[in-house]
Coordinates of C-alpha atoms in Angstrom, one line a residue:
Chain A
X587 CA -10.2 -4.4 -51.2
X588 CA -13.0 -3.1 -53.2
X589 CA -13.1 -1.4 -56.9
X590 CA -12.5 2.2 -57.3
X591 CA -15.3 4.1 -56.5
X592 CA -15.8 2.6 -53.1
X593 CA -12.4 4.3 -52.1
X594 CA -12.8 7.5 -53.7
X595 CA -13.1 9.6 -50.2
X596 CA -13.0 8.9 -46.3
X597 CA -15.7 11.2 -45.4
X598 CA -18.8 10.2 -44.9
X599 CA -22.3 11.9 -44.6
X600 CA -23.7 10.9 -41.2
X601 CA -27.3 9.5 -41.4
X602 CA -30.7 11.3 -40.8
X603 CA -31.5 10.2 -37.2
X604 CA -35.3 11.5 -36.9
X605 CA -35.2 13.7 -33.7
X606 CA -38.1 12.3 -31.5
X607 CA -39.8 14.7 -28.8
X608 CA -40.5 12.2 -26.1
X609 CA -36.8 11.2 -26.6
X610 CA -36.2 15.0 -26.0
X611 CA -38.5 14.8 -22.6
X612 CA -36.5 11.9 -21.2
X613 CA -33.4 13.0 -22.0
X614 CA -34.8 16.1 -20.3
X615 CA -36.2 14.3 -17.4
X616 CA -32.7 12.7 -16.7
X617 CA -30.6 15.9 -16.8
X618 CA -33.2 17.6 -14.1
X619 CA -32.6 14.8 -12.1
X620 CA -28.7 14.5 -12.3
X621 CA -27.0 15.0 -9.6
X622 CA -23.3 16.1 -9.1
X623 CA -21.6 12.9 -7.9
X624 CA -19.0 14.2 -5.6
X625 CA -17.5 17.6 -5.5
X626 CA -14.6 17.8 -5.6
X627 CA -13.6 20.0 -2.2
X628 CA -16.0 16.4 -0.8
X629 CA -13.5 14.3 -2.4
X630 CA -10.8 16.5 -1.5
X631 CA -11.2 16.2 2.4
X632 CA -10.0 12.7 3.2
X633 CA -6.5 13.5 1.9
X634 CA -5.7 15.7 5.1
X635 CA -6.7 12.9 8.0
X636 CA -4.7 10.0 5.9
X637 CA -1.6 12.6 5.3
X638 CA -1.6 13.6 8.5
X639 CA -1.7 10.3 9.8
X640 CA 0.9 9.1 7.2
X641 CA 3.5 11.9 8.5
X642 CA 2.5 11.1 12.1
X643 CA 3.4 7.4 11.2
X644 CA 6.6 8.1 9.2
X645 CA 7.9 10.6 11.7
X646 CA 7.3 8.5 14.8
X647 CA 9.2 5.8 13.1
X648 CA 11.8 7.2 11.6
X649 CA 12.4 8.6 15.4
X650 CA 12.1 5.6 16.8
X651 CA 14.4 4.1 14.0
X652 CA 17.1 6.2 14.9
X653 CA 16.6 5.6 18.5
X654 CA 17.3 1.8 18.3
X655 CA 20.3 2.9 15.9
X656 CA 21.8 5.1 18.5
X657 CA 21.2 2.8 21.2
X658 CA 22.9 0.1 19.3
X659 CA 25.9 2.2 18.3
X660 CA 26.6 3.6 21.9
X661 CA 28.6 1.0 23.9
X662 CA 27.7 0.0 27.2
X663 CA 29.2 0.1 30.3
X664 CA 30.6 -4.0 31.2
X665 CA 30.2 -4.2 35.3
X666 CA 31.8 -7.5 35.9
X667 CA 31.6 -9.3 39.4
X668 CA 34.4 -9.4 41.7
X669 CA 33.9 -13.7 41.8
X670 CA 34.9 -13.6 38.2
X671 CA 38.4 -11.5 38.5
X672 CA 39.3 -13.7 40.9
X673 CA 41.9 -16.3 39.1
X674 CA 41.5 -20.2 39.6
X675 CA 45.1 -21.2 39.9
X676 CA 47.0 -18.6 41.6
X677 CA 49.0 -19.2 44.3
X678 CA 48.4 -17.0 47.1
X679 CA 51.5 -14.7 49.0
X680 CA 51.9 -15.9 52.0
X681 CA 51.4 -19.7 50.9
X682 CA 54.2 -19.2 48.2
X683 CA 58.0 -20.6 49.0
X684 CA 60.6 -18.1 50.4
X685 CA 63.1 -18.3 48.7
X686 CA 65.1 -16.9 45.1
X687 CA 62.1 -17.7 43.0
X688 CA 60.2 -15.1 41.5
X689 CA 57.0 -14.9 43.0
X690 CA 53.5 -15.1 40.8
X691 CA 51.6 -11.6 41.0
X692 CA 48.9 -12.1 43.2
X693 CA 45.4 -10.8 43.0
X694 CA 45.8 -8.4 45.5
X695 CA 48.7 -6.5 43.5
X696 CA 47.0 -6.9 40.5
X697 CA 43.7 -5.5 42.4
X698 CA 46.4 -2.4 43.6
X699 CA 47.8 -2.1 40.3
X700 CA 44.2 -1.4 38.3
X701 CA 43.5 0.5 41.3
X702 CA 40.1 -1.3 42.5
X703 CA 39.4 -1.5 46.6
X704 CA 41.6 -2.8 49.1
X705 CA 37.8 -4.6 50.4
X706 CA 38.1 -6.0 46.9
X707 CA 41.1 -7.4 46.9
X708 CA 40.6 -9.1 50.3
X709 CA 37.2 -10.6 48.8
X710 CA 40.0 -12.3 46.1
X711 CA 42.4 -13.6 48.4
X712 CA 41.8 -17.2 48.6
X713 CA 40.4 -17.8 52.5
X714 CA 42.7 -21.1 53.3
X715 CA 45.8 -19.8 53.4
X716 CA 44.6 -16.3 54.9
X717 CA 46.1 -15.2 58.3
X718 CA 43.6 -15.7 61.4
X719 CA 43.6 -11.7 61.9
X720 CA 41.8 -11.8 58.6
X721 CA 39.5 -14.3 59.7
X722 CA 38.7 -12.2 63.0
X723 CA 38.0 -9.6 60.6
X724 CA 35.4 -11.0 58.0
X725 CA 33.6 -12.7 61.3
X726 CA 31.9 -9.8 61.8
X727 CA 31.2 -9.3 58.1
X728 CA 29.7 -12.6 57.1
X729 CA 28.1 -13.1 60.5
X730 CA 24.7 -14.5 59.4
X731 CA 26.4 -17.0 56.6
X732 CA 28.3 -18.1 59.0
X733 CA 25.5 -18.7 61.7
X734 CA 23.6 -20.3 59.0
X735 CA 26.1 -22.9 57.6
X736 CA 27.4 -23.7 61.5
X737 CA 23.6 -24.4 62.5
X738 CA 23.5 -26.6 59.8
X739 CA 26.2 -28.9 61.4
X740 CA 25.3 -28.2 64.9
X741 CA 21.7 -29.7 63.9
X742 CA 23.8 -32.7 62.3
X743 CA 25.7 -33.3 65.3
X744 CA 22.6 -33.0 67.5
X745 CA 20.8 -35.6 65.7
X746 CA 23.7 -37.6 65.3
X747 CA 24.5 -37.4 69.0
X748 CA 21.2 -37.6 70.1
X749 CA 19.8 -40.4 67.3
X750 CA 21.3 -44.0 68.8
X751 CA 21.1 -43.3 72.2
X752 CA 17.7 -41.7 72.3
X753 CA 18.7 -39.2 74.8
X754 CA 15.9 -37.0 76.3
X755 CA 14.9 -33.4 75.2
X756 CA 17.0 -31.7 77.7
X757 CA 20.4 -33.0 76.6
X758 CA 19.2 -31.9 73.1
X759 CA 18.2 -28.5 74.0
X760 CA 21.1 -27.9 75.8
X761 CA 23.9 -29.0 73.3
X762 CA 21.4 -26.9 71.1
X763 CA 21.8 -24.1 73.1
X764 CA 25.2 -24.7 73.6
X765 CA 26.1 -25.0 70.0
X766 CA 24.1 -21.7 69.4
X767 CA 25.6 -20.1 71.9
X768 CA 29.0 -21.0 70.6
X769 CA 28.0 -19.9 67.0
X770 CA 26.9 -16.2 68.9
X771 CA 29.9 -15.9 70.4
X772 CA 32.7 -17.6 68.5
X773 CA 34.1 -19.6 71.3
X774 CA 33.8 -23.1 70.0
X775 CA 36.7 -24.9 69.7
X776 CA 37.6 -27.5 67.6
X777 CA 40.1 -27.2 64.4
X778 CA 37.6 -28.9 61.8
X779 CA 34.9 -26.4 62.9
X780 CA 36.8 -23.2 62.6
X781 CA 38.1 -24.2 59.6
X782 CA 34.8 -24.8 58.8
X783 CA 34.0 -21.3 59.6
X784 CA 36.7 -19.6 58.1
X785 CA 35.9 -21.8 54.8
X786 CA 32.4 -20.3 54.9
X787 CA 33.6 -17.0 56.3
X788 CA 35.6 -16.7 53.3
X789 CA 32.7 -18.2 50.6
X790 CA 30.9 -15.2 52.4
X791 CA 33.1 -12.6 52.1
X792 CA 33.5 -13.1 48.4
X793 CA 29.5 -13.2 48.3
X794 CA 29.7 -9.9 50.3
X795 CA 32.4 -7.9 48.0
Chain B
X859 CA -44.1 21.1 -29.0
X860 CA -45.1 24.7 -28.2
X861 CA -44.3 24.5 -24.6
X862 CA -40.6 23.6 -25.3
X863 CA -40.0 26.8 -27.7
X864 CA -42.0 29.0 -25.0
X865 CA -39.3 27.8 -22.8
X866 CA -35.9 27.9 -24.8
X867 CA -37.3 31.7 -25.6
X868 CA -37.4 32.2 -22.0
X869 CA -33.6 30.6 -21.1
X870 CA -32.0 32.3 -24.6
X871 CA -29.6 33.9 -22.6
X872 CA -28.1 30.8 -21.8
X873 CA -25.9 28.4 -23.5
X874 CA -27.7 25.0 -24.6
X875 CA -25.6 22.9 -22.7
X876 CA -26.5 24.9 -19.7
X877 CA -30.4 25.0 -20.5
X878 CA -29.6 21.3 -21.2
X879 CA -28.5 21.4 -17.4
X880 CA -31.7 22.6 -16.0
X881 CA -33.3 20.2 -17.6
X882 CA -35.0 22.1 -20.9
X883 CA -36.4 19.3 -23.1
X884 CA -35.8 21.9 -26.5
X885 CA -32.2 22.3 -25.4
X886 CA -31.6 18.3 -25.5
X887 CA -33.5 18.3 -28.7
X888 CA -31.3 20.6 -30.1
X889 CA -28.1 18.5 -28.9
X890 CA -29.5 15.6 -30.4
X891 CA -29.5 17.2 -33.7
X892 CA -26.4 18.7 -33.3
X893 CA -24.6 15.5 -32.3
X894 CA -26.6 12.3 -32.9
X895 CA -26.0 11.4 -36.8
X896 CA -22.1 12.1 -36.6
X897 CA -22.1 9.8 -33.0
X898 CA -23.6 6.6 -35.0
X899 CA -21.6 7.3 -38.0
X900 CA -18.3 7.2 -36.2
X901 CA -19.5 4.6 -33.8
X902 CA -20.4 2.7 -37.0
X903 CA -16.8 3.1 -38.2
X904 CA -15.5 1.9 -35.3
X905 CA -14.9 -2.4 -35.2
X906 CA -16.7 -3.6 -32.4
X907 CA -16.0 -7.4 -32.2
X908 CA -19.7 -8.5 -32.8
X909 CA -21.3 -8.2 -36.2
X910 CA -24.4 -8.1 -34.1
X911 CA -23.8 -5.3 -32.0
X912 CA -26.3 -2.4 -32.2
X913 CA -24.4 0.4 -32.9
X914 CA -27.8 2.6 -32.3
X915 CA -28.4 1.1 -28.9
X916 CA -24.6 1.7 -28.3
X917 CA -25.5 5.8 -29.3
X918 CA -28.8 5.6 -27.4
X919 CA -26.9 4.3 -24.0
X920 CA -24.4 7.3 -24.4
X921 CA -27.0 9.6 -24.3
X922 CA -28.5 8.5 -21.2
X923 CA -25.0 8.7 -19.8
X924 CA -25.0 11.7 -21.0
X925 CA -28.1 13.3 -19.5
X926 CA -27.4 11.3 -16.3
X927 CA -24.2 13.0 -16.3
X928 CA -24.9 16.3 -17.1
X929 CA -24.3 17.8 -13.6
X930 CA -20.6 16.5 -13.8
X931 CA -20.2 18.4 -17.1
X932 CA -18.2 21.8 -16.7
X933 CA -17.8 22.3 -20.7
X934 CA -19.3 24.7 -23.1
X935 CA -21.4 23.8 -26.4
X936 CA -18.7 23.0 -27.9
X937 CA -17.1 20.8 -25.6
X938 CA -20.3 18.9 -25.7
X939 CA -19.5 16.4 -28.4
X940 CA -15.9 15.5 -27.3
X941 CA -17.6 14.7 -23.9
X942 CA -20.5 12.8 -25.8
X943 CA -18.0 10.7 -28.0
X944 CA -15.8 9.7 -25.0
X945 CA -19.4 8.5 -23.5
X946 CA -19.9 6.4 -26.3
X947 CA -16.3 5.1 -27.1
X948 CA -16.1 3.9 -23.7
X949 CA -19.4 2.1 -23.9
X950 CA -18.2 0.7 -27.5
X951 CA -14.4 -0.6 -25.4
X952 CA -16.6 -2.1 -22.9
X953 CA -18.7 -3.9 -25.7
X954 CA -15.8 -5.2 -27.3
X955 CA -14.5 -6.8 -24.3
X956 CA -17.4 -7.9 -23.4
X957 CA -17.6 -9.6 -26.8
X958 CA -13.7 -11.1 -26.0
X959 CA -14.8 -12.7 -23.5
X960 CA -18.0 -14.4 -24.4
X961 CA -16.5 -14.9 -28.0
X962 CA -18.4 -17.4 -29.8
X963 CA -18.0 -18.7 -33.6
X964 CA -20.9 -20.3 -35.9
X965 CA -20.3 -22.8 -37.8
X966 CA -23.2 -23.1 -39.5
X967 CA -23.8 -21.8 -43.0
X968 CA -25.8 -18.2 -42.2
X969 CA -29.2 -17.6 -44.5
X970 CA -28.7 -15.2 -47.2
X971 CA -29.5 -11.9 -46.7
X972 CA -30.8 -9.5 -49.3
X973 CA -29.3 -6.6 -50.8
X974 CA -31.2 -3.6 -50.0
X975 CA -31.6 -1.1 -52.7
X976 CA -28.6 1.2 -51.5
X977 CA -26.0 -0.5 -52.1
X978 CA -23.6 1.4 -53.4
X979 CA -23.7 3.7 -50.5
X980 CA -23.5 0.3 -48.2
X981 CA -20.6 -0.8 -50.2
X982 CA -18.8 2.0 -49.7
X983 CA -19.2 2.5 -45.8
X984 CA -18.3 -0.9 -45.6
X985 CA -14.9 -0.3 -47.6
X986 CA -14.3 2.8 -45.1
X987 CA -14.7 0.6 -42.4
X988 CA -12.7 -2.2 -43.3
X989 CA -10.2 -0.3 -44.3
X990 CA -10.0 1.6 -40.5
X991 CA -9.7 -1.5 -39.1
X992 CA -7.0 -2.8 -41.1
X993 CA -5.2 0.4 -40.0
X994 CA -3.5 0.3 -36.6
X995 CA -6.1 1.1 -33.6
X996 CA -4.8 4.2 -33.0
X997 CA -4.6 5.6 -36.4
X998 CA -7.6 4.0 -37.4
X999 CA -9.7 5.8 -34.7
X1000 CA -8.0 9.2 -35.1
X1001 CA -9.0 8.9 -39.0
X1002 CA -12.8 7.8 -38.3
X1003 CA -13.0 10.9 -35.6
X1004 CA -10.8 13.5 -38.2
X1005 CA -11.9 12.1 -41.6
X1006 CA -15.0 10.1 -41.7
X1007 CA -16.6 11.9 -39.1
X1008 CA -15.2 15.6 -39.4
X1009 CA -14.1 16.6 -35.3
X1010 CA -11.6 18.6 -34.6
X1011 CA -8.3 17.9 -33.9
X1012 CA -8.3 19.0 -30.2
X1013 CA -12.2 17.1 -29.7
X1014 CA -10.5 13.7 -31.2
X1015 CA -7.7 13.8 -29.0
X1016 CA -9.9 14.9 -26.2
X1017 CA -12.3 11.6 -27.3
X1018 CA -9.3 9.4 -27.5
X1019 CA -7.8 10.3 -24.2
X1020 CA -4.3 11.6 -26.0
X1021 CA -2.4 14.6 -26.7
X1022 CA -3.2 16.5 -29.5
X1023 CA 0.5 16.1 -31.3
X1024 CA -0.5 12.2 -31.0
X1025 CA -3.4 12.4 -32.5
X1026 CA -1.6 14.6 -36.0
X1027 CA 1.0 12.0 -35.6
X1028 CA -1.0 8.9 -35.9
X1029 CA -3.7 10.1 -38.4
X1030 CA -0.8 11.7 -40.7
X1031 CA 0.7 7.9 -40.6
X1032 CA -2.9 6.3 -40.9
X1033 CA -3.4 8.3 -44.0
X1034 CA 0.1 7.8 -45.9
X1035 CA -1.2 4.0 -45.3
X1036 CA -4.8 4.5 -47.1
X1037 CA -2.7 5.9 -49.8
X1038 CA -0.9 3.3 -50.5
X1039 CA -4.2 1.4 -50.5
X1040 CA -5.1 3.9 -53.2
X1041 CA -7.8 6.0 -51.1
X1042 CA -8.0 9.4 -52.1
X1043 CA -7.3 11.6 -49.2

């Protein structure tokens, strides 16, 4: 630091600054042309719009927020097909053994016991080993299935039939119209046919339930 | 020079700051003598970063803030110079930053300069100011507004942008350093 008298007191005597009159006039000049920059009730006025918006914004998503929550908490009703209650490997009742064993519940009690539709529990019984009442029954049901999937083999048989010999159209329209006719009605016979029917009546009826 | 008392008679009733407002050239005159010589003496005390810097040009610049500004102002007379000095410290903080970043160092060996015939009075402003800017920032701006300059309590901590218990705490500290220095104060 310096000697003594350089630190004898802090206070200082500011310096002449000559006061200048065209200094004055500018000065002057810039204060008469000063303008307020904003007012404040100016600078005031975009706060409402944004709040606005921001409560708008927050309040729509907070509802929406809860919405998805609820929706996610709240448990849904499960509708399950009938094809999937029907079980895989169960033994139907009038195909099981008579005798002292203990017969396997079939699907139709268990339909009865949880207290679903008799129509239901018909659609589970498996259709090979069901009774030919039952097949009378679904025919009228699964009518169009049936028509579809017998055309099919009537149109095999036709070709096949008709294909080596090279028979004329009217034998082919008329075991056409024959085999349609049979399809209408029901009335063809043959075991691999009705069984054919009855397989597809029952594919049907399950389709159906 | 007759025109500007005619009219500062004819706006006595107001305030100078607020014949300043309307643009009255004697009411700016008057401010300027009010204010001017304490603004370069404490932006003089204040360490700038650049032994170059102007501190006159710094002052000058505040005023023209100043009478740009004037419709912004709200204050009384006296409110004036806190509003003034916050002008200028913020145009000295923006010179000193300015000098941080384009900081450059000679290395060649500078001319001598000659004494001028005051130099006692020079040697002694230059103690004051070396000795602020040992002090801590804050202390040593609180003393150069308080002390060296002679505001106010509530006009320094108005010019430094801090609370008013801030300001007695740091200058009270500043001081009890400078005594230990030896200063009188």
């Amino acid at each position: 630091m310096t000697d003594g008298p350089a630190r004898g007191r802090l206070r200082l005597d500011p310096p002449s600054v000559v006061s200048d009159a065209s200094l004055a006039a500018r000065l002057a000049d810039l204060a008469r042309a000063s303008k307020p920059s904003a007012s404040p009730v100016a600078r005031r006025r975009w706060h409402l719009p944004v709040a606005g918006a921001a409560i708008v914004l927050a309040t729509g998503g907070a509802t929406f927020a809860a919405g998805q929550v609820r929706q996610h908490d709240e448990p849904r009703p499960t509708i399950v097909p009938a094809e999937h209650l029907a079980p895989t490997t169960t033994a139907p009742a009038s195909a099981a053994p008579v005798g002292g064993e203990q017969k396997a519940p079939t699907p139709a009690a268990s339909a009865e016991r949880d207290g679903d539709a008799p129509r239901q529990a018909e659609a589970l019984t498996p259709p090979t080993a069901s009774p030919r009442s039952d097949e009378k029954e679904d025919h009228g049901r699964s009518e169009h299935s049936e028509h579809d999937e017998t055309g099919e083999q009537a149109s095999h048989e036709t070709s096949r039939s008709s294909g080596p010999s090279g028979d004329d159209s009217g034998k082919d329209s008329e075991s056409a119209s024959v085999d349609d006719s049979d399809n209408r009605t029901g009335t063809r016979d043959g075991d691999g046919s009705s069984e054919g029917v009855s397989s597809v009546d029952g594919q049907a009826g399950e389709h159906s339930g | 020079m007759s025109t500007l008392r005619s009219s500062s008679e004819a706006t006595t009733h107001l305030s100078v700051v607020e014949r300043a407002r309307t643009g009255d050239a004697a009411a700016w005159h008057e401010l300027y003598d009010q204010h001017a010589g304490r603004l370069l003496l404490w932006l003089r005390q204040l360490p700038s970063g650049d032994p170059s810097a102007d501190h006159e040009d710094l002052a000058m610049e505040a005023w023209a803030v100043a009478a740009s500004r004037i419709a912004d102002f709200s204050g009384d007379d006296e409110a004036f110079g806190g509003w003034l000095f916050t002008i200028a410290r913020h145009h000295l903080l923006n010179a000193r930053r300015k000098v941080a970043r384009r900081a450059t160092y000679g290395t060649a060996d500078l001319p001598e300069v000659p004494v001028p015939a005051e130099t006692s009075t020079v040697e002694h402003h230059d103690a004051v100011r070396r000795a602020l800017a040992a002090l801590p920032r804050r202390e040593g701006e609180v003393i150069a507004c308080m002390d060296v300059v002679g505001l106010d309590l509530a006009t320094t901590a108005q010019v430094l942008g801090i609370k008013r218990p801030a300001a007695r705490m740091a200058r009270s500290r500043g001081l009890a350093r400078l005594r230990k220095e030896g200063w009188e104060v």
